Coordinates of C-alpha atoms in Angstrom, one line a residue:
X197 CA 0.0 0.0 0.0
X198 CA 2.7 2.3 0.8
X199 CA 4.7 1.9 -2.3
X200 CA 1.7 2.4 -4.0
X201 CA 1.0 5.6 -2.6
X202 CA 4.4 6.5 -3.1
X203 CA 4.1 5.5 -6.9
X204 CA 1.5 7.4 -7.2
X205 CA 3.1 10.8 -5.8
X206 CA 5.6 9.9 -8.6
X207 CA 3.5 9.6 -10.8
X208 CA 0.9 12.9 -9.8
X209 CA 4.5 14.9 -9.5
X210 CA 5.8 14.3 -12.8
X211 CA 2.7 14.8 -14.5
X212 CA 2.8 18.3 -13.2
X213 CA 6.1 18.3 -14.1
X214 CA 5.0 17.9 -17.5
X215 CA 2.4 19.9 -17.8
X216 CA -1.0 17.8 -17.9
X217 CA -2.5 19.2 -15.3
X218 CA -5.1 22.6 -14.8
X219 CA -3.9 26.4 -14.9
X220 CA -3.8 25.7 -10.9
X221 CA -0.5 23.5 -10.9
X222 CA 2.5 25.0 -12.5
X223 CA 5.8 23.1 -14.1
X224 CA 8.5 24.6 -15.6
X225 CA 12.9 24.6 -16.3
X226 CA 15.8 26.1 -16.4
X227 CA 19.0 24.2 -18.1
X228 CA 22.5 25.1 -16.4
X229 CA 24.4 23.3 -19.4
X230 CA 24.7 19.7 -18.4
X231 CA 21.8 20.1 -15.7
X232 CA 18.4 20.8 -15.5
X233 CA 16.7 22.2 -13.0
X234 CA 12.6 20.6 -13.0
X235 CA 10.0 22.2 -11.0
X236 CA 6.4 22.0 -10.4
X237 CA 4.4 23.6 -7.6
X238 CA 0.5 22.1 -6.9
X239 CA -2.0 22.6 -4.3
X240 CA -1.9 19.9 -1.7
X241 CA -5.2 19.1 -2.2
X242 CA -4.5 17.7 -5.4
X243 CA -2.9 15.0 -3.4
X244 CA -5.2 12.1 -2.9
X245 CA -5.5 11.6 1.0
X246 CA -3.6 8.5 1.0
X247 CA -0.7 9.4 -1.5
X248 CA -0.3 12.7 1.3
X249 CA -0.9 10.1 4.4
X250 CA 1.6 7.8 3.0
X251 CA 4.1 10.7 2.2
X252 CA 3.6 12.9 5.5
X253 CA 2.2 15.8 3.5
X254 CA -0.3 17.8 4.6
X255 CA -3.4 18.2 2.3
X256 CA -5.5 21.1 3.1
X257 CA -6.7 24.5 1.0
X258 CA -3.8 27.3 1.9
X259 CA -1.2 24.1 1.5
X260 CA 1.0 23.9 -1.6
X261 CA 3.4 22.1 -2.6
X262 CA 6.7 22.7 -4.6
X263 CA 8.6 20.0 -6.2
X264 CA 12.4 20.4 -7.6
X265 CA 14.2 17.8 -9.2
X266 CA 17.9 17.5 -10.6
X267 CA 18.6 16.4 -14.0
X268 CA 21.9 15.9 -15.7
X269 CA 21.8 15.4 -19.4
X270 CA 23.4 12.0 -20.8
X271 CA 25.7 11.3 -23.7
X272 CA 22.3 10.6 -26.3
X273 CA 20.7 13.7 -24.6
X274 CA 18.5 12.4 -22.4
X275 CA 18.0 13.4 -19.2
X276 CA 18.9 11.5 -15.8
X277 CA 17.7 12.4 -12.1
X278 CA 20.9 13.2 -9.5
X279 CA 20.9 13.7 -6.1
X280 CA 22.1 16.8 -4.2
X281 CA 20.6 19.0 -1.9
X282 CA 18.0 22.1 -2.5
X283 CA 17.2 24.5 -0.2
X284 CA 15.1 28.4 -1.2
X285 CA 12.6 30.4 0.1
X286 CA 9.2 31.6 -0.7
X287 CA 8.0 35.2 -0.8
X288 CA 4.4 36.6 -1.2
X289 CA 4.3 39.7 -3.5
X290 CA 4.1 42.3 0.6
X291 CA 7.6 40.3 1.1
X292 CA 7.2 37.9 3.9
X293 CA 9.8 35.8 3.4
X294 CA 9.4 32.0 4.4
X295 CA 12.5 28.9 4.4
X296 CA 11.4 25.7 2.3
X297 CA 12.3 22.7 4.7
X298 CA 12.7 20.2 1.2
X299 CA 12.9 16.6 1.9
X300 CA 14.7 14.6 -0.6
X301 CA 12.6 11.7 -1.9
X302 CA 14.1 8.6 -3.7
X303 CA 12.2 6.6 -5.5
X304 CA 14.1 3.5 -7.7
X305 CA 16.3 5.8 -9.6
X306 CA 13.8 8.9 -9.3
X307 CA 15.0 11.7 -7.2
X308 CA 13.3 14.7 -6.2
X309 CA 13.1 17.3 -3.6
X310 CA 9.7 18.3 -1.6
X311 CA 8.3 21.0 0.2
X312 CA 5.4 22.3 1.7
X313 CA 4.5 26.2 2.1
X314 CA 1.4 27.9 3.1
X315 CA -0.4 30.6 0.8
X316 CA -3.5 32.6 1.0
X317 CA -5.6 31.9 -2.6
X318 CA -4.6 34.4 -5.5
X319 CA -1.7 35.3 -4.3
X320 CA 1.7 35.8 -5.9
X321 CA 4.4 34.0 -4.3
X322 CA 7.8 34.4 -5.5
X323 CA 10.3 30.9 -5.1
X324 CA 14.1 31.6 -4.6
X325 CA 15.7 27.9 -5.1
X326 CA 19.3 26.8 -4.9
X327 CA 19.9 23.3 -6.1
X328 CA 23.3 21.7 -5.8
X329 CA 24.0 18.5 -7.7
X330 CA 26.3 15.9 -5.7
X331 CA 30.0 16.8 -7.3
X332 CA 29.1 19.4 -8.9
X333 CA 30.9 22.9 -7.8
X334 CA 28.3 25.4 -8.8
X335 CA 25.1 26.2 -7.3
X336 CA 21.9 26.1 -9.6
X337 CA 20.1 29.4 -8.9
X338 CA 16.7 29.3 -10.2
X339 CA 13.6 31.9 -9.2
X340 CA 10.4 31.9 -10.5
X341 CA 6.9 32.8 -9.4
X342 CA 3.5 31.9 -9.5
X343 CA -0.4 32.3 -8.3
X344 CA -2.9 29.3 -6.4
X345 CA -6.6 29.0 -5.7
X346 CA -7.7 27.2 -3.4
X347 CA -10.8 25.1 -4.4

């Protein structure tokens, strides 16, 4: 049951990742050269209570949650999951300034990093993340912002 919840979190995470979801969750990337910075950021309650119960993450409205993963692009140009660490902050648009506690989830060869914020509904929030891919001597600044509803 529990790997099945935590398949499915895969699984609801990288779809956002991709795109396939509503306006409400939001996916984009930057590339640093031979990494790639994923993220994604979601409402909690798009979680389905047992995928959150199973993953200690709470779903409720005013709940999001941001999702980062590392990617470093292989020989034939695909792109591979690395582990690191990723740390930011998250801002709403009068400046209150929050730390993201991420939790690094591993998954077969998946990696990605996880955190929870709170947000009031319609309002601009601002994300400050620093990833740092194991070996690698640069930080991977990335910023980008964006707007939830709750339901």
């Amino acid at each position: 049951m529990i790997t099945q919840a935590i398949s499915s979190l895969r699984s609801l995470l990288i779809a956002t990742l991709i795109g396939l979801f509503s306006a409400q969750a939001h996916a984009g990337s930057q590339d640093f050269g031979d990494y790639t910075v994923l993220w994604s950021v979601l409402p909690s309650t798009f979680l389905a209570p047992e995928v959150a119960k199973a993953n200690d993450l709470q779903r409720s409205k005013g709940i999001g949650i941001v999702n980062i993963a590392i990617m470093v692009e292989n020989e034939d140009g695909s792109l591979s999951p690395v582990s690191g660490q990723v740390e930011g902050k998250v801002s709403n648009d009068i400046q209150q300034v929050r730390f993201l506690a991420f939790r690094r989830i591993q998954e077969g060869d998946s990696v990605y990093f996880i955190a929870e914020y709170q947000y009031s509904s319609g309002e601009l929030m601002t994300f400050n993340i620093t990833a740092r891919p194991t070996g690698h001597p640069q930080d991977l600044a990335i910023r980008f912002a964006h707007t939830l509803f709750s339901d």
